[in-house]
Amino acid sequence: MAELLKSNRRDFLKIAGTAAGGLFIGFYWSGCDSPKMQVLTDEEVLSQAHNFNSFLSISPSGDVVIYSPNPELGQNIKTSFPMVVAEELDADWEKVRVFQAHLDNDKFDRQVTGGSGAMPHSWERLRNAGATAKFLLVSAAAAQLDVDASELTTEKGQVIHSKSGKKIPYGDLVTDASKLDVPEEVPLKNYKDFKIIGTPVKNVDNKAMFTGQPIYGLDIYREGMVQAMIQRPPFGMKIKSVDDSEARKIADITDVVTFNNNVAVVGDSTWPLMKAKKLLKIDYEPDGNVESTEDHDRLFQDLMEKGKAQVMRQDGNVDQAFGNAAKVVTAEYQCPFLSHSPMEPMNFFAHVKGDKVELVGPTQTPDRARMETAQLLDIPTENISMELTRLGGGFGRRLRADFVVEAVELSKILDKPVKVTWSREDDMTGGAYRPAVRYKFQAALDDSGKMIGYKLRGVGINAGNTTRENNFPSGSVDNLLIESINHNSPITTNAWRAPITNFLAYAEQSFLDEVALEAGKDPVSFRLELMDRAKKDPVGEIHYDIDRMKGVVEMAAEKSNWGKDSNVMQGFSVYFSHRSYVAQVANIEMEDSQPVLKKITAVTDCGIVVNPTGANQQVRGGIVDGMGHAMFTNMTFANGLPNQKNFDTYRLIRMKEVPEIDVHFVDNGIDPTGLGEPALPPTGGAIANAIFKATGRRLRSQPFIEQKEFSDIKLEIKRA
């Protein structure tokens, strides 16, 4: 049975009466009541078309144009959003054209890419947009054929009357459909009737990317534009003096500008700028704390032992539970700072023209970029246009607007359009990093191996809340205490793919394996016991879906043949983040007395999978990202400067180091719950637990390759 959606959530603006006869439906995303319908002339439609970023249009040719509002950084939203609209519209996908919408707060209320929230937020709105357009087209066809609308069906851009055998293309109906009133409610498809959703669809930008067409921020060019690259200070330092005489001698360098504790070299192309920037002689002096990695190590220890912590969650009587425990398990886990390292370094174009500004480039938060620009220049936000390009990666780094503001400041100073480009070294040394964190876990066991107490204290550097206090195993332990301590540092940090959980999951899941071992229980059975306790007799509030979590645990155990092959050493991990659930099993086999990682099995419950191709790659990408950063990557500091400045010293995973990855999805018909981040957190724990099973070495710090427990292990990776 189809769903019905009420009109007070339709959020539509229908633009009718054009000479071309096209049907334009602007579907608002804010959830507010729609304004009155407007009839516009051809000239008005053309002049205002850029403002109607949230519409789908159907032309007399039958072509369907769908605008995708959220920034596209590789999570496939520019393909999956239109798929949802086209599904409810019953469009012919071959005739669907997709364009990137630019920032428009009148049409969108969450034009952001982050938190794996785009699809959960927009799912219903997208479906309603397609269903409403289809309703109008069917109504127009019913009038044209003089039949009841119930006799008509739709398929691949046509309205079909099976009794007469007549088929009317959407293009032949758009003129009449554009004159009809939007209904009070529209039917939505049943999940089982989907024909586009759930099928593998290629990325709509594939051809442009493969043929090198200009769709990224680095491709942007404007007449009269100058290029700029910037030397930024070490963290905690300020400029004392600048000698730019040698830099100015480089051909094609037109200016050197000192502003806001930065020094920018300006010219016509990036290669001369890179050469000139290296010739700058800048003396710095302290401007507050100047920190090094050695300082952080001491800081972690002091705060862990003596720091005043914020209690994030407390259930039962923890002191009593630990006082009565038959056994107490204690372990500390630590993770380093990490660079986001997107393939496309930071860049942005800005043109300040009096009290008007044009912004163009790759950002995950276009509204934040516009607001910070407005604050800097003290102008209204409506005076600022924001054009979005495709992003060559982001992983949270482009949630900030520092690189946008730099371009705006320089354009204001130079009175010219400016494109600021960061080099790879700039990106690593001047970036905002994944916070460094240390965790201390303690578990209290009774005589039967039941976990009766659980403590977690997290200490982070610019991490905010270092915990996810309401995630599993909270709710399954009678006595629980979770605390967090934050140290403010001049080293800038930022959300890094699956914030906090990207490391916390590894630490928690590794520690739960330690507890299971001390309790004499199988790691999977131990977790399922905790979930059963939370289901039967929850302690406090439960903020995760126990059945969905159990579902991925049981399916992962089944798909990986958990514990059934004595020659395979397996490590397990499961995590809930960003509304979705992922369980993973890592398989290690011993060859010539050395462990070989051969396979990772992943089971994901993210609700309905819109595009299996994109979803599969999201899970694989998350696993590769999680594995690479857990095993290899580290960012250390000396006197406010990163020691790692490029990929020669900042070790990323290589293609040959990726094992076989076996991906499965739970098919439960639940509305989509997010997928860009949830596959990353469980990976480190699954691999570390498998390494322990194979070698008896417990890895409690990342990256694994720098731990003494790993020094004589030559972990190999073999792909099937």
XYZ file of C-alpha atoms in Angstrom:
720
model
C 0.000 0.000 0.000
C 1.291 3.425 -0.904
C 1.880 6.116 1.711
C 0.114 9.480 1.577
C 1.956 12.713 2.300
C 0.027 15.731 3.537
C 0.244 19.079 1.806
C 1.561 20.970 4.824
C 4.855 19.192 4.169
C 4.926 19.421 0.398
C 7.019 22.614 0.257
C 6.450 23.306 -3.416
C 6.607 26.246 -5.756
C 5.172 25.489 -9.184
C 6.292 27.772 -11.983
C 3.750 27.537 -14.765
C 2.673 29.104 -18.052
C 5.960 29.231 -19.933
C 5.902 29.414 -23.695
C 8.162 26.377 -23.815
C 5.467 24.420 -22.015
C 7.823 22.965 -19.400
C 6.769 21.859 -15.919
C 8.879 23.395 -13.167
C 8.410 22.333 -9.567
C 10.514 24.005 -6.924
C 10.469 21.694 -3.913
C 11.401 23.440 -0.704
C 13.446 21.521 1.820
C 12.696 23.443 4.985
C 9.478 21.721 5.998
C 7.521 24.986 5.998
C 4.232 25.644 4.248
C 4.671 26.556 0.617
C 4.012 30.102 -0.617
C 1.274 30.904 -3.080
C 1.744 29.634 -6.609
C 3.351 32.044 -9.001
C 3.026 32.351 -12.761
C 6.149 33.698 -14.425
C 6.875 34.830 -17.962
C 9.667 33.359 -20.066
C 11.914 36.312 -19.292
C 11.251 36.023 -15.579
C 11.947 32.284 -15.583
C 15.249 32.796 -17.360
C 16.317 35.695 -15.168
C 15.362 33.949 -11.939
C 16.290 30.393 -12.841
C 19.463 30.497 -10.767
C 17.321 31.219 -7.704
C 15.196 28.117 -8.178
C 17.948 25.734 -7.166
C 15.610 23.276 -5.501
C 13.489 22.295 -8.448
C 13.016 19.516 -10.854
C 11.888 20.450 -14.318
C 10.471 18.384 -17.138
C 10.763 19.694 -20.678
C 8.525 18.918 -23.659
C 11.356 16.692 -24.912
C 10.875 14.517 -21.842
C 14.220 15.467 -20.313
C 14.136 15.714 -16.532
C 16.449 18.174 -14.765
C 17.074 17.633 -11.046
C 19.200 19.902 -8.891
C 21.192 18.352 -6.046
C 21.620 20.809 -3.145
C 24.284 19.229 -0.934
C 28.021 19.585 -1.623
C 29.403 16.507 -3.372
C 32.738 15.291 -2.019
C 32.687 11.677 -3.121
C 29.855 10.346 -0.960
C 27.722 9.964 -4.136
C 24.926 12.254 -2.947
C 24.743 14.016 -6.311
C 23.738 10.684 -7.834
C 21.616 9.192 -5.050
C 19.480 12.299 -4.410
C 18.219 12.417 -8.022
C 17.667 8.656 -7.924
C 15.133 9.121 -5.129
C 13.288 11.863 -7.035
C 13.358 9.857 -10.262
C 12.054 6.766 -8.461
C 8.881 8.448 -7.259
C 8.517 10.243 -10.594
C 8.916 6.968 -12.523
C 11.328 8.841 -14.774
C 13.446 7.321 -17.500
C 16.889 7.519 -15.858
C 18.502 7.883 -19.278
C 16.709 11.230 -19.618
C 17.616 12.552 -16.159
C 20.094 15.447 -16.063
C 21.677 16.377 -12.734
C 23.166 19.744 -11.754
C 24.793 21.022 -8.594
C 22.643 23.569 -6.799
C 24.341 26.580 -5.274
C 23.767 27.982 -1.815
C 20.214 29.198 -1.293
C 18.894 29.492 2.258
C 15.405 30.310 0.979
C 15.141 26.834 -0.517
C 17.294 24.635 1.725
C 17.664 24.239 5.476
C 20.575 21.803 5.561
C 22.841 22.463 2.607
C 25.713 20.738 4.349
C 27.795 17.641 3.776
C 28.814 16.205 7.120
C 27.650 13.854 9.809
C 26.310 11.337 7.278
C 23.050 13.244 7.536
C 22.182 14.356 4.002
C 20.091 11.371 2.943
C 18.277 10.872 6.291
C 17.340 14.560 6.262
C 16.175 14.727 2.653
C 14.706 11.272 2.019
C 11.053 12.188 2.494
C 11.343 15.568 0.765
C 12.962 14.010 -2.294
C 10.313 11.340 -2.545
C 7.550 13.906 -2.199
C 9.036 16.032 -4.976
C 8.968 13.191 -7.486
C 5.570 11.927 -6.370
C 3.971 15.349 -6.687
C 5.256 15.869 -10.223
C 4.017 12.399 -11.190
C 0.578 13.108 -9.723
C 0.243 16.238 -11.850
C 1.357 14.408 -14.989
C -1.083 11.561 -14.399
C -3.890 14.055 -13.763
C -3.091 15.814 -17.032
C -3.096 12.491 -18.873
C -6.427 11.502 -17.313
C -8.004 14.727 -18.558
C -6.489 14.311 -22.015
C -7.717 10.702 -22.350
C -10.995 11.383 -20.542
C -10.458 8.493 -18.133
C -10.159 8.170 -14.393
C -6.615 8.609 -13.054
C -6.892 5.244 -11.287
C -6.802 3.539 -14.706
C -3.366 4.942 -15.453
C 0.094 3.724 -14.567
C 3.541 5.240 -15.100
C 6.808 3.786 -16.280
C 10.053 5.224 -17.666
C 8.741 8.714 -18.320
C 5.376 7.687 -19.742
C 1.781 7.579 -18.546
C 0.167 4.316 -19.665
C -3.500 3.447 -20.198
C -3.425 -0.341 -20.426
C -7.058 -0.710 -21.516
C -6.519 1.271 -24.710
C -2.816 0.573 -25.040
C -2.087 4.300 -25.202
C 1.207 5.653 -23.854
C 1.818 9.368 -23.415
C 5.392 10.615 -22.825
C 5.791 13.030 -19.924
C 7.042 15.652 -22.366
C 3.618 15.723 -24.059
C 1.893 16.360 -20.736
C 4.018 19.013 -19.079
C 2.151 22.022 -20.481
C -1.206 20.810 -19.176
C 0.330 19.520 -15.928
C 1.881 22.903 -15.211
C -1.610 24.457 -15.040
C -2.965 22.112 -12.345
C -3.128 22.780 -8.626
C -0.767 20.905 -6.331
C -2.820 18.303 -4.396
C -3.348 18.222 -0.655
C -1.677 14.822 -0.454
C 0.203 12.530 -2.789
C 0.799 8.767 -2.684
C 4.333 7.459 -2.240
C 5.553 4.125 -3.520
C 5.821 1.001 -1.448
C 9.426 0.033 -0.728
C 8.946 -3.249 -2.606
C 7.920 -1.413 -5.792
C 11.169 0.526 -6.202
C 12.765 0.148 -9.633
C 15.590 2.718 -9.550
C 16.354 2.788 -5.829
C 18.332 -0.314 -4.993
C 19.868 -0.692 -8.444
C 23.533 0.054 -9.257
C 23.740 3.466 -10.928
C 26.964 5.050 -12.179
C 28.111 8.370 -10.757
C 26.524 11.190 -12.765
C 29.873 13.027 -12.877
C 31.872 10.058 -14.163
C 32.254 11.344 -17.724
C 33.266 14.819 -16.575
C 35.828 13.396 -14.165
C 37.244 10.879 -16.639
C 37.593 13.504 -19.372
C 39.076 16.199 -17.159
C 36.218 18.660 -17.438
C 36.386 21.600 -14.995
C 34.171 20.666 -12.059
C 36.514 21.076 -9.058
C 37.557 24.178 -7.157
C 41.076 23.998 -8.556
C 39.573 24.337 -12.045
C 38.014 27.738 -11.343
C 39.138 30.665 -13.480
C 37.800 34.185 -13.802
C 38.973 36.986 -16.085
C 41.404 39.263 -14.242
C 41.935 36.734 -11.456
C 45.233 36.539 -9.560
C 46.569 33.503 -7.747
C 47.839 33.474 -4.160
C 49.629 31.082 -1.846
C 50.100 31.761 1.847
C 52.763 31.069 4.442
C 51.016 30.441 7.756
C 52.719 30.620 11.174
C 53.525 27.672 13.453
C 50.778 27.010 15.999
C 51.109 29.362 18.960
C 53.447 31.766 17.134
C 53.099 35.235 15.634
C 55.088 37.149 13.035
C 58.023 39.187 14.357
C 59.498 40.306 11.020
C 59.252 39.560 7.289
C 61.933 39.822 4.609
C 60.263 39.284 1.220
C 62.999 40.776 -0.978
C 64.108 37.470 -2.535
C 60.552 36.298 -3.074
C 59.710 39.432 -5.039
C 62.538 38.699 -7.489
C 60.791 35.591 -8.844
C 59.291 36.189 -12.286
C 55.511 36.555 -12.392
C 55.286 37.502 -8.694
C 53.190 40.663 -8.579
C 52.906 41.276 -4.840
C 53.681 40.026 -1.327
C 51.121 40.839 1.343
C 51.335 40.446 5.114
C 47.898 40.126 6.710
C 46.348 38.586 9.779
C 49.587 36.838 10.883
C 50.011 35.378 7.376
C 52.226 36.239 4.417
C 50.766 35.792 0.921
C 52.661 35.762 -2.351
C 50.575 36.857 -5.341
C 51.029 36.148 -9.030
C 49.591 34.559 -12.133
C 50.296 30.843 -11.575
C 51.062 28.487 -8.706
C 54.572 27.289 -9.638
C 56.224 30.712 -9.288
C 54.226 31.216 -6.097
C 55.563 27.991 -4.591
C 59.133 28.993 -5.434
C 58.666 32.499 -4.047
C 57.052 31.286 -0.827
C 60.127 29.185 -0.031
C 62.275 32.331 -0.295
C 60.325 34.237 2.351
C 62.371 34.920 5.489
C 59.968 35.152 8.409
C 60.918 35.378 12.071
C 58.307 34.291 14.606
C 57.875 34.741 18.335
C 55.605 32.957 20.828
C 52.010 34.092 21.070
C 50.858 31.968 23.982
C 51.631 28.254 24.352
C 53.891 26.577 21.802
C 53.408 22.829 22.126
C 55.286 19.696 21.061
C 54.362 16.005 21.087
C 56.506 15.455 24.205
C 54.390 18.074 25.996
C 51.242 16.207 25.011
C 52.536 12.898 26.362
C 53.167 14.474 29.784
C 49.863 16.303 29.582
C 47.933 13.108 28.928
C 49.468 11.429 31.939
C 48.869 14.370 34.278
C 45.275 14.918 33.223
C 44.460 11.199 33.287
C 45.654 10.973 36.883
C 44.798 14.398 38.302
C 42.576 16.240 35.832
C 39.114 17.445 36.733
C 36.748 15.514 34.532
C 33.241 16.231 33.342
C 30.876 13.371 34.095
C 29.128 12.482 30.850
C 27.076 9.548 32.149
C 26.770 7.755 35.470
C 24.617 4.716 36.209
C 24.425 2.783 39.487
C 27.149 2.694 42.149
C 30.484 2.324 40.359
C 32.685 2.455 43.481
C 30.711 -0.339 45.114
C 30.827 -2.487 41.982
C 34.588 -2.201 41.674
C 35.010 -2.740 45.419
C 33.105 -6.015 45.195
C 34.647 -7.187 41.901
C 36.274 -10.592 41.615
C 38.481 -9.217 38.871
C 39.265 -5.744 37.469
C 40.520 -5.256 33.919
C 42.363 -1.997 33.133
C 43.841 -0.690 29.877
C 44.809 2.612 28.250
C 44.564 3.403 24.541
C 45.979 6.394 22.700
C 45.628 7.942 19.242
C 47.638 10.722 17.547
C 46.720 13.833 15.606
C 45.902 13.110 11.958
C 45.736 15.223 8.832
C 42.593 14.992 6.707
C 44.745 14.842 3.550
C 42.024 15.137 0.895
C 43.286 14.543 -2.617
C 42.387 18.131 -3.546
C 44.132 20.531 -1.122
C 42.236 23.539 0.203
C 41.433 26.243 -2.339
C 38.814 28.930 -2.923
C 37.948 31.838 -5.193
C 36.672 35.180 -3.932
C 35.882 38.478 -5.619
C 35.009 41.378 -3.333
C 33.252 44.100 -5.331
C 32.391 46.900 -2.925
C 29.642 45.527 -0.703
C 29.072 42.504 -2.942
C 31.069 39.254 -2.959
C 31.263 36.315 -5.331
C 32.457 33.069 -3.765
C 33.215 29.899 -5.732
C 34.781 26.675 -4.564
C 34.699 23.426 -2.597
C 33.168 23.637 0.874
C 31.193 21.235 3.024
C 29.432 24.142 4.753
C 28.639 26.857 2.188
C 26.433 28.800 4.587
C 29.202 28.958 7.184
C 31.574 30.279 4.517
C 29.088 32.954 3.549
C 28.335 33.935 7.161
C 32.018 34.280 8.070
C 32.547 36.365 4.943
C 29.636 38.615 5.934
C 31.050 39.031 9.450
C 34.520 39.823 8.154
C 33.294 42.499 5.736
C 30.303 43.636 7.817
C 27.861 43.199 4.937
C 24.511 41.383 4.650
C 24.666 37.710 3.689
C 22.283 38.347 0.808
C 25.073 40.381 -0.826
C 27.190 37.249 -1.112
C 26.718 34.646 -3.838
C 28.064 31.142 -3.258
C 28.693 28.755 -6.151
C 29.561 25.198 -5.204
C 32.045 23.058 -7.078
C 32.613 19.370 -6.607
C 35.001 18.641 -3.715
C 38.078 16.490 -4.201
C 37.603 14.991 -0.753
C 37.058 16.652 2.578
C 36.594 14.164 5.429
C 35.547 17.079 7.675
C 38.388 19.459 6.815
C 36.148 21.530 4.555
C 33.618 22.046 7.325
C 35.788 25.007 8.323
C 35.859 28.270 6.393
C 39.401 29.478 7.129
C 40.549 28.944 3.534
C 37.490 30.840 2.265
C 38.095 33.804 4.553
C 41.728 33.979 3.406
C 40.602 34.425 -0.195
C 38.072 37.075 0.841
C 40.639 39.023 2.864
C 43.132 39.026 0.026
C 40.541 40.038 -2.561
C 39.562 42.956 -0.335
C 43.178 44.033 0.139
C 44.179 43.642 -3.520
C 40.870 44.860 -4.948
C 40.956 41.944 -7.403
C 39.411 38.518 -7.855
C 41.678 36.025 -6.069
C 42.047 32.265 -5.994
C 43.934 30.975 -2.959
C 45.526 27.547 -3.384
C 47.148 25.470 -0.660
C 50.036 23.156 -1.536
C 50.171 19.685 -0.001
C 52.688 20.994 2.532
C 50.353 23.878 3.373
C 47.520 21.412 3.818
C 49.478 19.304 6.293
C 51.247 22.048 8.240
C 48.449 24.596 8.380
C 45.472 22.290 8.634
C 42.965 21.449 11.321
C 43.696 17.954 12.572
C 41.939 14.948 14.062
C 42.331 15.497 17.828
C 44.818 13.423 19.810
C 43.108 11.461 22.606
C 43.963 9.006 25.378
C 41.431 6.693 27.017
C 41.545 4.727 30.246
C 39.117 1.823 30.526
C 38.267 -0.275 33.550
C 35.852 -3.188 33.846
C 34.704 -5.006 36.969
C 33.812 -8.712 36.674
C 32.036 -10.920 39.209
C 32.829 -14.582 39.872
C 30.759 -15.731 36.885
C 32.503 -13.402 34.421
C 29.598 -10.966 34.278
C 30.637 -7.340 33.733
C 29.148 -5.505 36.700
C 31.064 -2.231 36.338
C 32.504 -0.128 33.519
C 34.588 3.050 33.611
C 35.904 5.191 30.793
C 37.882 8.410 31.102
C 38.872 10.248 27.941
C 41.478 13.012 27.744
C 41.655 14.943 24.485
C 43.533 17.857 22.955
C 40.993 20.237 21.443
C 38.603 17.298 21.272
C 35.628 18.680 23.171
C 33.711 15.677 24.483
C 36.100 12.749 23.973
C 33.368 10.151 24.455
C 30.085 8.984 23.010
C 28.669 8.277 26.416
C 25.335 6.871 25.251
C 26.759 4.357 22.787
C 27.094 0.649 23.537
C 27.952 -0.736 26.103
C 26.060 1.993 27.978
C 22.677 0.653 28.986
C 23.979 -2.889 29.362
C 26.055 -2.467 32.547
C 24.491 -1.868 35.968
C 27.264 0.412 37.185
C 28.886 2.743 34.688
C 30.894 5.970 34.748
C 32.015 7.856 31.644
C 34.102 11.026 31.997
C 35.764 13.482 29.636
C 38.584 15.998 29.955
C 39.574 18.514 27.280
C 42.817 20.483 26.956
C 42.702 23.660 24.894
C 45.654 23.922 22.528
C 46.762 26.383 19.832
C 46.943 23.394 17.463
C 43.710 23.638 15.512
C 41.513 20.562 15.307
C 38.421 19.709 13.370
C 35.879 16.990 12.781
C 37.696 14.097 11.080
C 35.664 11.417 9.325
C 33.409 9.854 12.002
C 34.471 12.373 14.678
C 35.712 10.836 17.941
C 34.254 7.433 17.058
C 36.998 6.994 14.432
C 39.319 6.097 17.314
C 36.975 5.511 20.243
C 35.407 2.514 18.471
C 38.822 0.868 18.100
C 39.666 1.472 21.742
C 36.282 0.319 23.073
C 36.093 -2.758 20.883
C 39.660 -3.778 21.661
C 39.023 -3.332 25.367
C 35.806 -5.365 25.217
C 37.888 -8.190 23.732
C 40.275 -7.867 26.686
C 37.332 -8.121 29.080
C 35.843 -11.090 27.212
C 39.194 -12.884 27.458
C 39.386 -12.305 31.220
C 35.768 -13.458 31.527
C 36.575 -16.623 29.583
C 33.976 -15.874 26.902
C 33.898 -15.746 23.127
C 34.127 -12.080 22.002
C 30.963 -12.241 19.872
C 28.973 -14.103 22.541
C 30.167 -11.626 25.156
C 28.827 -8.685 23.152
C 25.530 -10.431 22.431
C 25.100 -11.170 26.147
C 25.510 -7.467 26.913
C 22.958 -6.560 24.243
C 20.490 -9.118 25.583
C 20.862 -7.602 29.049
C 20.255 -4.127 27.645
C 17.169 -5.400 25.823
C 15.720 -7.302 28.792
C 16.640 -4.962 31.624
C 18.082 -1.658 30.313
C 20.101 0.535 32.638
C 19.176 4.172 32.077
C 18.315 5.391 28.600
C 19.184 3.388 25.491
C 20.233 5.598 22.572
C 20.893 2.865 20.024
C 18.662 0.212 18.466
C 19.620 -3.057 20.142
C 17.901 -5.241 17.559
C 19.676 -3.531 14.651
C 23.017 -3.863 16.409
C 22.399 -7.527 17.208
C 21.376 -8.039 13.597
C 24.716 -6.911 12.153
C 26.644 -8.853 14.832
C 24.869 -12.104 14.046
C 25.031 -11.610 10.285
C 28.752 -10.768 10.396
C 29.442 -13.891 12.457
C 27.509 -15.943 9.912
C 29.045 -14.417 6.773
C 32.586 -14.692 8.144
C 32.180 -18.274 9.469
C 33.163 -16.953 12.868
C 35.181 -19.482 14.863
C 34.678 -22.353 12.412
C 38.184 -22.606 10.938
C 41.014 -23.234 13.378
C 43.550 -22.019 10.822
C 41.949 -18.573 10.621
C 42.518 -16.091 13.460
C 39.584 -13.704 13.590
C 39.045 -10.328 15.190
C 35.589 -8.861 15.762
C 34.293 -5.301 16.092
C 30.885 -3.652 15.942
C 29.880 -0.018 16.223
C 26.923 2.316 16.030
C 27.599 5.784 14.675
C 25.732 8.346 12.608
C 22.473 6.374 12.976
C 23.875 3.239 11.312
C 25.368 -0.068 12.467
C 28.438 -1.854 11.126
C 30.038 -5.121 12.255
C 33.377 -6.315 10.888
C 35.488 -9.453 11.094
C 39.166 -9.476 10.146
C 40.737 -12.794 9.069
C 44.425 -13.465 9.669
C 46.289 -16.640 8.731
C 49.819 -17.544 9.761
C 52.290 -18.129 6.944
C 55.976 -18.770 7.691
C 55.302 -17.804 11.314
C 54.053 -14.379 10.289
C 50.462 -13.083 10.307
C 48.820 -12.397 6.965
C 45.660 -10.274 6.836
C 43.584 -11.870 4.115
C 40.044 -10.634 4.438
C 37.678 -8.214 6.141
C 33.976 -9.045 6.215
C 31.655 -6.095 6.788
C 27.924 -6.094 7.470
C 26.156 -2.733 7.405
C 22.664 -1.711 8.467
C 22.108 1.764 7.029
C 18.441 1.251 6.162
C 17.412 1.268 2.517
C 20.432 1.226 0.199
C 19.639 3.795 -2.481
C 22.537 3.009 -4.805
C 24.356 -0.309 -4.197
C 27.340 0.837 -6.276
C 27.889 3.965 -4.218
C 27.071 2.225 -0.939
C 29.523 -0.584 -1.612
C 32.285 1.914 -2.316
C 31.425 3.935 0.793
C 31.880 0.863 2.980
C 35.075 -0.174 1.209
C 36.443 3.355 1.368
C 35.637 3.609 5.072
C 37.419 0.324 5.779
C 40.499 1.327 3.776
C 40.539 4.704 5.524
C 40.114 3.135 8.963
C 42.726 0.476 8.330
C 45.315 2.824 6.866
C 45.115 5.385 9.625
C 45.060 2.769 12.394
C 48.117 1.004 11.048
C 50.376 3.639 9.509
C 49.560 7.296 10.032
C 50.902 9.696 12.648
C 51.204 13.464 13.034
C 53.718 14.750 15.597
C 54.748 18.300 16.502
C 57.912 20.145 17.468
C 57.575 23.729 18.714
C 54.204 24.239 17.062
C 55.170 22.773 13.679
C 54.189 19.364 12.308
C 57.135 17.066 11.686
C 55.282 15.458 8.786
C 54.904 17.794 5.823
C 54.145 15.542 2.860
C 53.457 11.930 1.987
C 57.140 10.990 2.154
C 56.902 11.201 5.954
C 53.137 10.977 6.467
C 52.463 7.319 5.715
C 49.145 6.468 4.056
C 47.879 3.044 3.114
C 48.828 1.791 -0.361
C 46.674 -0.076 -2.820
C 48.679 -3.283 -2.440
C 48.003 -3.196 1.309
C 44.236 -3.479 0.958
C 42.983 -7.025 1.645
C 39.899 -8.676 0.205
C 36.808 -6.876 1.493
C 33.485 -8.733 1.580
C 30.564 -6.287 1.875
C 27.007 -7.138 2.943
C 23.960 -4.989 3.726
C 20.950 -5.676 5.922
C 17.751 -5.411 3.885
C 15.160 -4.210 6.383
C 13.213 -1.487 4.533
C 14.032 1.176 7.153
C 14.439 4.719 5.828
C 18.120 5.477 5.077
C 20.211 6.326 8.146
C 23.558 7.480 6.739
C 26.636 5.794 5.289
C 29.503 8.240 4.668
C 31.183 7.543 8.013
C 29.852 4.458 9.895
C 32.070 1.857 8.163
C 35.316 3.473 9.346
C 35.108 3.210 13.184
C 34.960 -0.597 13.576
C 37.931 -1.372 11.311
C 40.858 -0.708 13.632
C 39.362 -2.839 16.389
C 38.661 -5.802 14.108
C 42.257 -5.811 12.821
C 43.840 -5.264 16.250
C 41.766 -8.056 17.783
C 42.752 -10.396 14.952
C 46.432 -9.516 15.434
C 46.110 -10.338 19.129
C 44.449 -13.665 18.340
C 47.262 -14.513 15.937
C 50.271 -13.208 17.888
C 49.222 -12.622 21.481
C 50.263 -8.956 21.114
C 47.750 -6.361 22.265
C 48.024 -3.083 20.324
C 46.800 -0.194 22.452
C 48.134 2.750 20.470
C 47.963 3.925 16.904
C 49.613 3.746 14.478
C 50.230 0.036 14.962
C 53.534 -0.025 13.081
C 55.134 2.342 15.632
C 54.280 0.216 18.679
C 56.955 -1.936 20.283
C 54.473 -4.817 20.421
C 54.445 -4.680 16.631
C 58.192 -4.211 16.067
C 58.978 -7.815 15.120
C 55.672 -8.538 13.385
C 55.686 -8.354 9.620
C 51.981 -8.180 8.933
C 51.391 -8.960 5.290
C 48.249 -8.343 3.304
C 47.106 -10.711 0.603
C 44.256 -9.951 -1.732
C 42.113 -12.714 -3.133
